């Protein structure tokens, strides 16, 4: 079965309704919609993050996302995937990344989501700069250890 897929990277947000309309299949037994939200982590200087500024290479990022989709299809029985990442400044509490996945079974949805986000952090050229409440800045090197705290 050919998996439906949508990958986008822009300065405009999307809505859960748009994602749900894209991923919903008549034979879907499960859908997952994920939002990655900017959180107020502490920077190295003890200042709290107020904003994350995302920069990226959209064409290259989409090519990497297409490679990840092939990987996911080999590991999970998913029917569709929707991925959207914002570029520009995103404040604490706002969504920076949206993902929707549909499958016949929930384990495939959740497993694919977990692998997708790990692979995005490893290979997709989207870079983030933390901006603190006092306007100090710090570029964040993407590693999976950042997520395991």
Short mmCIF file of N, CA and C in Angstrom, two decimals:
data_model
loop_
_atom_site.label_atom_id
_atom_site.label_comp_id
_atom_site.label_asym_id
_atom_site.label_seq_id
_atom_site.Cartn_x
_atom_site.Cartn_y
_atom_site.Cartn_z
N UNK A 1 0.84 -1.19 0.00
CA UNK A 1 0.00 0.00 0.00
C UNK A 1 0.88 1.25 0.00
N UNK A 2 0.55 2.22 -0.79
CA UNK A 2 1.28 3.47 -0.85
C UNK A 2 0.80 4.39 0.27
N UNK A 3 1.73 4.88 1.04
CA UNK A 3 1.40 5.75 2.16
C UNK A 3 1.21 7.18 1.67
N UNK A 4 0.12 7.80 2.09
CA UNK A 4 -0.08 9.22 1.79
C UNK A 4 0.85 10.02 2.68
N UNK A 5 1.46 11.07 2.13
CA UNK A 5 2.38 11.87 2.94
C UNK A 5 2.35 13.33 2.56
N UNK A 6 2.54 14.15 3.58
CA UNK A 6 2.62 15.60 3.41
C UNK A 6 3.75 16.08 4.32
N UNK A 7 4.69 16.83 3.74
CA UNK A 7 5.79 17.42 4.51
C UNK A 7 5.86 18.90 4.16
N UNK A 8 5.88 19.75 5.18
CA UNK A 8 5.99 21.19 4.93
C UNK A 8 6.78 21.85 6.05
N UNK A 9 7.45 22.92 5.67
CA UNK A 9 8.25 23.71 6.59
C UNK A 9 8.04 25.15 6.18
N UNK A 10 7.48 25.95 7.09
CA UNK A 10 7.18 27.34 6.73
C UNK A 10 7.00 28.18 7.99
N UNK A 11 6.71 29.44 7.79
CA UNK A 11 6.49 30.34 8.92
C UNK A 11 5.01 30.40 9.32
N UNK A 12 4.16 29.62 8.66
CA UNK A 12 2.73 29.61 8.95
C UNK A 12 2.33 28.35 9.69
N UNK A 13 1.56 28.47 10.77
CA UNK A 13 1.11 27.28 11.50
C UNK A 13 0.01 26.54 10.74
N UNK A 14 -0.29 25.33 11.21
CA UNK A 14 -1.43 24.57 10.69
C UNK A 14 -2.37 24.26 11.85
N UNK A 15 -3.50 23.67 11.53
CA UNK A 15 -4.45 23.30 12.59
C UNK A 15 -4.62 21.78 12.63
N UNK A 16 -5.06 21.31 13.76
CA UNK A 16 -5.33 19.88 13.91
C UNK A 16 -6.39 19.42 12.91
N UNK A 17 -7.35 20.27 12.60
CA UNK A 17 -8.39 19.91 11.63
C UNK A 17 -7.82 19.62 10.24
N UNK A 18 -6.85 20.43 9.83
CA UNK A 18 -6.20 20.22 8.53
C UNK A 18 -5.47 18.88 8.53
N UNK A 19 -4.76 18.61 9.62
CA UNK A 19 -4.00 17.36 9.73
C UNK A 19 -4.95 16.16 9.73
N UNK A 20 -5.98 16.24 10.55
CA UNK A 20 -6.94 15.13 10.66
C UNK A 20 -7.61 14.85 9.32
N UNK A 21 -7.98 15.89 8.60
CA UNK A 21 -8.60 15.70 7.28
C UNK A 21 -7.66 14.99 6.32
N UNK A 22 -6.36 15.26 6.44
CA UNK A 22 -5.39 14.64 5.54
C UNK A 22 -5.13 13.18 5.91
N UNK A 23 -4.98 12.89 7.19
CA UNK A 23 -4.56 11.54 7.59
C UNK A 23 -5.70 10.54 7.71
N UNK A 24 -6.93 11.01 7.86
CA UNK A 24 -8.05 10.10 8.08
C UNK A 24 -8.28 9.19 6.87
N UNK A 25 -8.28 7.90 7.11
CA UNK A 25 -8.54 6.89 6.08
C UNK A 25 -9.75 6.08 6.53
N UNK A 26 -10.54 5.59 5.61
CA UNK A 26 -11.71 4.79 5.96
C UNK A 26 -11.31 3.54 6.75
N UNK A 27 -10.14 3.01 6.46
CA UNK A 27 -9.70 1.77 7.13
C UNK A 27 -8.83 2.03 8.35
N UNK A 28 -8.67 3.29 8.74
CA UNK A 28 -7.84 3.61 9.91
C UNK A 28 -8.51 3.13 11.19
N UNK A 29 -7.72 2.48 12.02
CA UNK A 29 -8.19 2.10 13.34
C UNK A 29 -7.61 3.02 14.39
N UNK A 30 -6.61 3.83 13.98
CA UNK A 30 -5.96 4.73 14.93
C UNK A 30 -5.38 5.92 14.19
N UNK A 31 -5.46 7.07 14.85
CA UNK A 31 -4.75 8.26 14.38
C UNK A 31 -4.09 8.90 15.58
N UNK A 32 -2.94 9.48 15.34
CA UNK A 32 -2.23 10.22 16.38
C UNK A 32 -1.93 11.60 15.81
N UNK A 33 -2.25 12.62 16.58
CA UNK A 33 -1.86 13.98 16.22
C UNK A 33 -0.99 14.50 17.36
N UNK A 34 0.22 14.90 17.02
CA UNK A 34 1.23 15.33 17.98
C UNK A 34 1.57 16.79 17.74
N UNK A 35 1.70 17.55 18.81
CA UNK A 35 2.18 18.92 18.73
C UNK A 35 3.40 19.06 19.63
N UNK A 36 4.51 19.50 19.04
CA UNK A 36 5.71 19.80 19.82
C UNK A 36 5.67 21.26 20.22
N UNK A 37 5.63 21.51 21.52
CA UNK A 37 5.40 22.85 22.06
C UNK A 37 6.69 23.38 22.68
N UNK A 38 6.99 24.64 22.46
CA UNK A 38 8.17 25.27 23.05
C UNK A 38 7.97 25.36 24.56
N UNK A 39 8.94 24.86 25.29
CA UNK A 39 8.85 24.87 26.76
C UNK A 39 9.90 25.81 27.36
N UNK A 40 9.67 26.28 28.58
CA UNK A 40 10.56 27.27 29.21
C UNK A 40 11.76 26.64 29.90
N UNK A 41 12.56 25.88 29.17
CA UNK A 41 13.76 25.27 29.75
C UNK A 41 14.72 26.35 30.23
N UNK A 42 15.63 25.93 31.11
CA UNK A 42 16.69 26.85 31.54
C UNK A 42 17.86 26.75 30.58
N UNK A 43 18.39 27.91 30.23
CA UNK A 43 19.58 27.96 29.39
C UNK A 43 20.79 27.77 30.29
N UNK A 44 21.97 27.63 29.72
CA UNK A 44 23.19 27.42 30.50
C UNK A 44 23.47 28.51 31.52
N UNK A 45 23.00 29.71 31.27
CA UNK A 45 23.24 30.83 32.19
C UNK A 45 22.12 30.98 33.22
N UNK A 46 21.29 29.96 33.35
CA UNK A 46 20.16 29.92 34.29
C UNK A 46 18.97 30.80 33.87
N UNK A 47 19.09 31.45 32.73
CA UNK A 47 17.98 32.25 32.21
C UNK A 47 16.96 31.29 31.58
N UNK A 48 15.68 31.61 31.70
CA UNK A 48 14.65 30.77 31.09
C UNK A 48 14.44 31.14 29.63
N UNK A 49 14.21 30.12 28.82
CA UNK A 49 13.89 30.32 27.41
C UNK A 49 12.55 31.05 27.30
N UNK A 50 12.51 32.07 26.46
CA UNK A 50 11.26 32.79 26.18
C UNK A 50 10.76 32.49 24.76
N UNK A 51 11.72 32.30 23.85
CA UNK A 51 11.43 32.10 22.43
C UNK A 51 12.46 31.15 21.86
N UNK A 52 12.05 30.35 20.90
CA UNK A 52 13.01 29.61 20.08
C UNK A 52 12.86 30.10 18.66
N UNK A 53 13.98 30.43 18.06
CA UNK A 53 13.98 30.85 16.66
C UNK A 53 14.49 29.69 15.82
N UNK A 54 13.65 29.23 14.90
CA UNK A 54 13.99 28.09 14.04
C UNK A 54 14.43 28.60 12.68
N UNK A 55 15.54 28.03 12.21
CA UNK A 55 16.01 28.26 10.85
C UNK A 55 16.16 26.90 10.19
N UNK A 56 16.07 26.86 8.89
CA UNK A 56 16.20 25.58 8.23
C UNK A 56 16.42 25.71 6.75
N UNK A 57 16.64 24.56 6.16
CA UNK A 57 16.81 24.43 4.71
C UNK A 57 15.63 23.59 4.22
N UNK A 58 14.51 24.25 3.88
CA UNK A 58 13.27 23.50 3.58
C UNK A 58 13.39 22.43 2.52
N UNK A 59 14.03 22.70 1.39
CA UNK A 59 14.12 21.69 0.33
C UNK A 59 14.90 20.48 0.80
N UNK A 60 16.02 20.71 1.46
CA UNK A 60 16.83 19.61 1.97
C UNK A 60 16.08 18.88 3.08
N UNK A 61 15.38 19.62 3.92
CA UNK A 61 14.62 19.02 5.02
C UNK A 61 13.54 18.09 4.48
N UNK A 62 12.85 18.51 3.45
CA UNK A 62 11.79 17.67 2.88
C UNK A 62 12.37 16.40 2.27
N UNK A 63 13.54 16.49 1.65
CA UNK A 63 14.19 15.28 1.11
C UNK A 63 14.53 14.31 2.25
N UNK A 64 15.00 14.85 3.36
CA UNK A 64 15.30 14.00 4.52
C UNK A 64 14.03 13.38 5.09
N UNK A 65 12.96 14.16 5.15
CA UNK A 65 11.69 13.64 5.65
C UNK A 65 11.16 12.53 4.75
N UNK A 66 11.36 12.65 3.44
CA UNK A 66 10.95 11.58 2.53
C UNK A 66 11.74 10.30 2.78
N UNK A 67 13.03 10.44 3.10
CA UNK A 67 13.85 9.26 3.45
C UNK A 67 13.34 8.62 4.75
N UNK A 68 12.99 9.45 5.70
CA UNK A 68 12.46 8.95 6.97
C UNK A 68 11.14 8.21 6.73
N UNK A 69 10.31 8.73 5.82
CA UNK A 69 9.04 8.07 5.51
C UNK A 69 9.27 6.66 4.97
N UNK A 70 10.30 6.49 4.15
CA UNK A 70 10.63 5.15 3.63
C UNK A 70 11.03 4.24 4.80
N UNK A 71 11.84 4.76 5.70
CA UNK A 71 12.24 4.00 6.89
C UNK A 71 11.01 3.59 7.71
N UNK A 72 10.11 4.52 7.92
CA UNK A 72 8.91 4.24 8.71
C UNK A 72 8.04 3.17 8.05
N UNK A 73 7.90 3.26 6.74
CA UNK A 73 7.10 2.26 6.03
C UNK A 73 7.69 0.87 6.17
N UNK A 74 9.01 0.78 6.27
CA UNK A 74 9.66 -0.51 6.44
C UNK A 74 9.48 -1.08 7.84
N UNK A 75 9.19 -0.23 8.81
CA UNK A 75 9.09 -0.68 10.20
C UNK A 75 7.66 -0.76 10.72
N UNK A 76 6.76 0.03 10.15
CA UNK A 76 5.41 0.15 10.68
C UNK A 76 4.38 0.10 9.55
N UNK A 77 3.21 -0.39 9.87
CA UNK A 77 2.13 -0.45 8.89
C UNK A 77 1.28 0.81 9.03
N UNK A 78 1.82 1.93 8.53
CA UNK A 78 1.10 3.20 8.62
C UNK A 78 0.49 3.55 7.27
N UNK A 79 -0.62 4.27 7.32
CA UNK A 79 -1.35 4.60 6.11
C UNK A 79 -1.05 6.01 5.61
N UNK A 80 -0.84 6.94 6.53
CA UNK A 80 -0.55 8.31 6.12
C UNK A 80 0.25 9.03 7.20
N UNK A 81 0.95 10.06 6.75
CA UNK A 81 1.77 10.87 7.65
C UNK A 81 1.70 12.32 7.21
N UNK A 82 1.59 13.21 8.18
CA UNK A 82 1.57 14.65 7.94
C UNK A 82 2.60 15.25 8.88
N UNK A 83 3.52 16.05 8.35
CA UNK A 83 4.56 16.69 9.16
C UNK A 83 4.67 18.16 8.76
N UNK A 84 4.62 19.03 9.76
CA UNK A 84 4.77 20.47 9.50
C UNK A 84 5.63 21.08 10.61
N UNK A 85 6.64 21.84 10.23
CA UNK A 85 7.52 22.50 11.20
C UNK A 85 7.56 23.99 10.90
N UNK A 86 7.45 24.79 11.95
CA UNK A 86 7.54 26.24 11.78
C UNK A 86 8.99 26.70 11.65
N UNK A 87 9.18 27.75 10.92
CA UNK A 87 10.43 28.50 10.90
C UNK A 87 10.14 29.87 11.48
N UNK A 88 11.17 30.51 12.03
CA UNK A 88 10.99 31.82 12.64
C UNK A 88 10.88 31.70 14.15
N UNK A 89 10.41 32.77 14.77
CA UNK A 89 10.34 32.83 16.23
C UNK A 89 9.04 32.22 16.75
N UNK A 90 9.20 31.30 17.72
CA UNK A 90 8.06 30.63 18.34
C UNK A 90 8.21 30.79 19.85
N UNK A 91 7.20 31.38 20.48
CA UNK A 91 7.25 31.67 21.91
C UNK A 91 6.93 30.44 22.75
N UNK A 92 7.38 30.47 23.99
CA UNK A 92 7.03 29.42 24.95
C UNK A 92 5.52 29.24 24.96
N UNK A 93 5.10 27.99 24.95
CA UNK A 93 3.67 27.67 24.97
C UNK A 93 3.06 27.52 23.58
N UNK A 94 3.78 27.94 22.55
CA UNK A 94 3.27 27.81 21.18
C UNK A 94 3.81 26.55 20.53
N UNK A 95 3.09 26.05 19.55
CA UNK A 95 3.48 24.83 18.84
C UNK A 95 4.50 25.16 17.75
N UNK A 96 5.55 24.33 17.68
CA UNK A 96 6.59 24.49 16.66
C UNK A 96 6.52 23.40 15.60
N UNK A 97 6.02 22.22 15.97
CA UNK A 97 5.96 21.10 15.03
C UNK A 97 4.65 20.33 15.24
N UNK A 98 4.06 19.96 14.12
CA UNK A 98 2.83 19.16 14.11
C UNK A 98 3.08 17.88 13.33
N UNK A 99 2.57 16.77 13.86
CA UNK A 99 2.66 15.49 13.17
C UNK A 99 1.32 14.79 13.28
N UNK A 100 0.89 14.19 12.19
CA UNK A 100 -0.28 13.33 12.21
C UNK A 100 0.06 12.02 11.53
N UNK A 101 -0.37 10.91 12.12
CA UNK A 101 -0.10 9.59 11.55
C UNK A 101 -1.37 8.76 11.68
N UNK A 102 -1.69 8.00 10.64
CA UNK A 102 -2.80 7.06 10.73
C UNK A 102 -2.31 5.66 10.38
N UNK A 103 -3.00 4.69 10.98
CA UNK A 103 -2.67 3.28 10.77
C UNK A 103 -3.89 2.45 11.14
N UNK A 104 -3.81 1.17 10.87
CA UNK A 104 -4.89 0.29 11.30
C UNK A 104 -4.84 0.06 12.81
N UNK A 105 -3.63 0.13 13.38
CA UNK A 105 -3.45 -0.19 14.80
C UNK A 105 -2.64 0.90 15.51
N UNK A 106 -2.96 1.17 16.76
CA UNK A 106 -2.34 2.24 17.54
C UNK A 106 -0.83 2.05 17.73
N UNK A 107 -0.38 0.81 17.89
CA UNK A 107 1.05 0.59 18.12
C UNK A 107 1.89 1.08 16.94
N UNK A 108 1.36 0.93 15.75
CA UNK A 108 2.08 1.44 14.57
C UNK A 108 2.12 2.96 14.58
N UNK A 109 1.02 3.60 14.98
CA UNK A 109 0.99 5.07 15.05
C UNK A 109 2.01 5.59 16.05
N UNK A 110 1.94 5.08 17.26
CA UNK A 110 2.84 5.58 18.31
C UNK A 110 4.29 5.23 18.04
N UNK A 111 4.54 4.02 17.54
CA UNK A 111 5.91 3.63 17.21
C UNK A 111 6.50 4.50 16.11
N UNK A 112 5.70 4.74 15.08
CA UNK A 112 6.17 5.57 13.96
C UNK A 112 6.43 7.00 14.42
N UNK A 113 5.57 7.53 15.28
CA UNK A 113 5.76 8.88 15.79
C UNK A 113 7.08 8.99 16.55
N UNK A 114 7.36 8.03 17.40
CA UNK A 114 8.59 8.05 18.20
C UNK A 114 9.83 8.00 17.31
N UNK A 115 9.84 7.09 16.35
CA UNK A 115 10.98 6.97 15.43
C UNK A 115 11.10 8.23 14.58
N UNK A 116 9.98 8.73 14.07
CA UNK A 116 10.01 9.94 13.25
C UNK A 116 10.68 11.10 13.98
N UNK A 117 10.25 11.37 15.20
CA UNK A 117 10.80 12.52 15.92
C UNK A 117 12.29 12.33 16.24
N UNK A 118 12.69 11.11 16.57
CA UNK A 118 14.12 10.85 16.80
C UNK A 118 14.92 11.09 15.52
N UNK A 119 14.42 10.60 14.40
CA UNK A 119 15.13 10.77 13.12
C UNK A 119 15.16 12.23 12.68
N UNK A 120 14.09 12.96 12.92
CA UNK A 120 14.05 14.39 12.58
C UNK A 120 15.18 15.10 13.31
N UNK A 121 15.32 14.84 14.60
CA UNK A 121 16.36 15.50 15.39
C UNK A 121 17.76 15.14 14.91
N UNK A 122 17.93 13.93 14.35
CA UNK A 122 19.24 13.48 13.90
C UNK A 122 19.61 13.98 12.51
N UNK A 123 18.63 14.05 11.59
CA UNK A 123 19.01 14.25 10.18
C UNK A 123 18.39 15.43 9.46
N UNK A 124 17.30 15.98 9.97
CA UNK A 124 16.60 17.04 9.23
C UNK A 124 17.23 18.40 9.56
N UNK A 125 17.65 19.16 8.54
CA UNK A 125 18.34 20.43 8.78
C UNK A 125 17.40 21.58 9.20
N UNK A 126 16.95 21.47 10.44
CA UNK A 126 16.19 22.53 11.09
C UNK A 126 16.97 22.85 12.36
N UNK A 127 17.33 24.10 12.53
CA UNK A 127 18.21 24.52 13.62
C UNK A 127 17.46 25.46 14.55
N UNK A 128 17.80 25.37 15.84
CA UNK A 128 17.08 26.24 16.77
C UNK A 128 18.03 27.03 17.66
N UNK A 129 17.61 28.28 17.85
CA UNK A 129 18.34 29.20 18.72
C UNK A 129 17.41 29.59 19.86
N UNK A 130 17.86 29.30 21.08
CA UNK A 130 17.08 29.70 22.24
C UNK A 130 17.33 31.18 22.51
N UNK A 131 16.26 31.88 22.83
CA UNK A 131 16.35 33.29 23.20
C UNK A 131 15.75 33.41 24.60
N UNK A 132 16.56 33.89 25.54
CA UNK A 132 16.12 33.96 26.92
C UNK A 132 15.28 35.18 27.23
N UNK A 133 14.74 35.18 28.44
CA UNK A 133 13.90 36.30 28.89
C UNK A 133 14.68 37.61 28.93
N UNK A 134 15.99 37.52 29.10
CA UNK A 134 16.83 38.73 29.11
C UNK A 134 17.53 38.93 27.77
N UNK A 135 17.07 38.22 26.73
CA UNK A 135 17.56 38.32 25.35
C UNK A 135 18.93 37.70 25.09
N UNK A 136 19.45 36.89 26.02
CA UNK A 136 20.67 36.15 25.67
C UNK A 136 20.27 35.04 24.69
N UNK A 137 21.23 34.57 23.90
CA UNK A 137 20.92 33.56 22.89
C UNK A 137 21.88 32.38 22.99
N UNK A 138 21.40 31.23 22.54
CA UNK A 138 22.22 30.02 22.53
C UNK A 138 21.71 29.10 21.43
N UNK A 139 22.60 28.72 20.50
CA UNK A 139 22.24 27.72 19.49
C UNK A 139 22.24 26.36 20.16
N UNK A 140 21.25 25.55 19.85
CA UNK A 140 21.12 24.22 20.45
C UNK A 140 21.56 23.18 19.44
N UNK A 141 22.50 22.32 19.88
CA UNK A 141 22.96 21.23 19.03
C UNK A 141 21.97 20.08 19.22
N UNK A 142 21.35 19.63 18.12
CA UNK A 142 20.33 18.58 18.27
C UNK A 142 20.94 17.23 18.61
N UNK A 143 20.57 16.70 19.75
CA UNK A 143 20.96 15.35 20.15
C UNK A 143 19.77 14.72 20.84
N UNK A 144 19.75 13.40 20.81
CA UNK A 144 18.66 12.71 21.49
C UNK A 144 18.81 12.82 23.00
N UNK A 145 20.03 13.08 23.51
CA UNK A 145 20.21 13.25 24.95
C UNK A 145 19.40 14.42 25.46
N UNK A 146 19.22 15.47 24.64
CA UNK A 146 18.42 16.62 25.07
C UNK A 146 17.01 16.19 25.45
N UNK A 147 16.51 15.13 24.83
CA UNK A 147 15.15 14.66 25.09
C UNK A 147 15.07 13.73 26.29
N UNK A 148 16.17 13.15 26.72
CA UNK A 148 16.14 12.10 27.74
C UNK A 148 16.33 12.63 29.15
N UNK A 149 16.35 13.94 29.34
CA UNK A 149 16.56 14.53 30.66
C UNK A 149 15.44 14.19 31.61
#
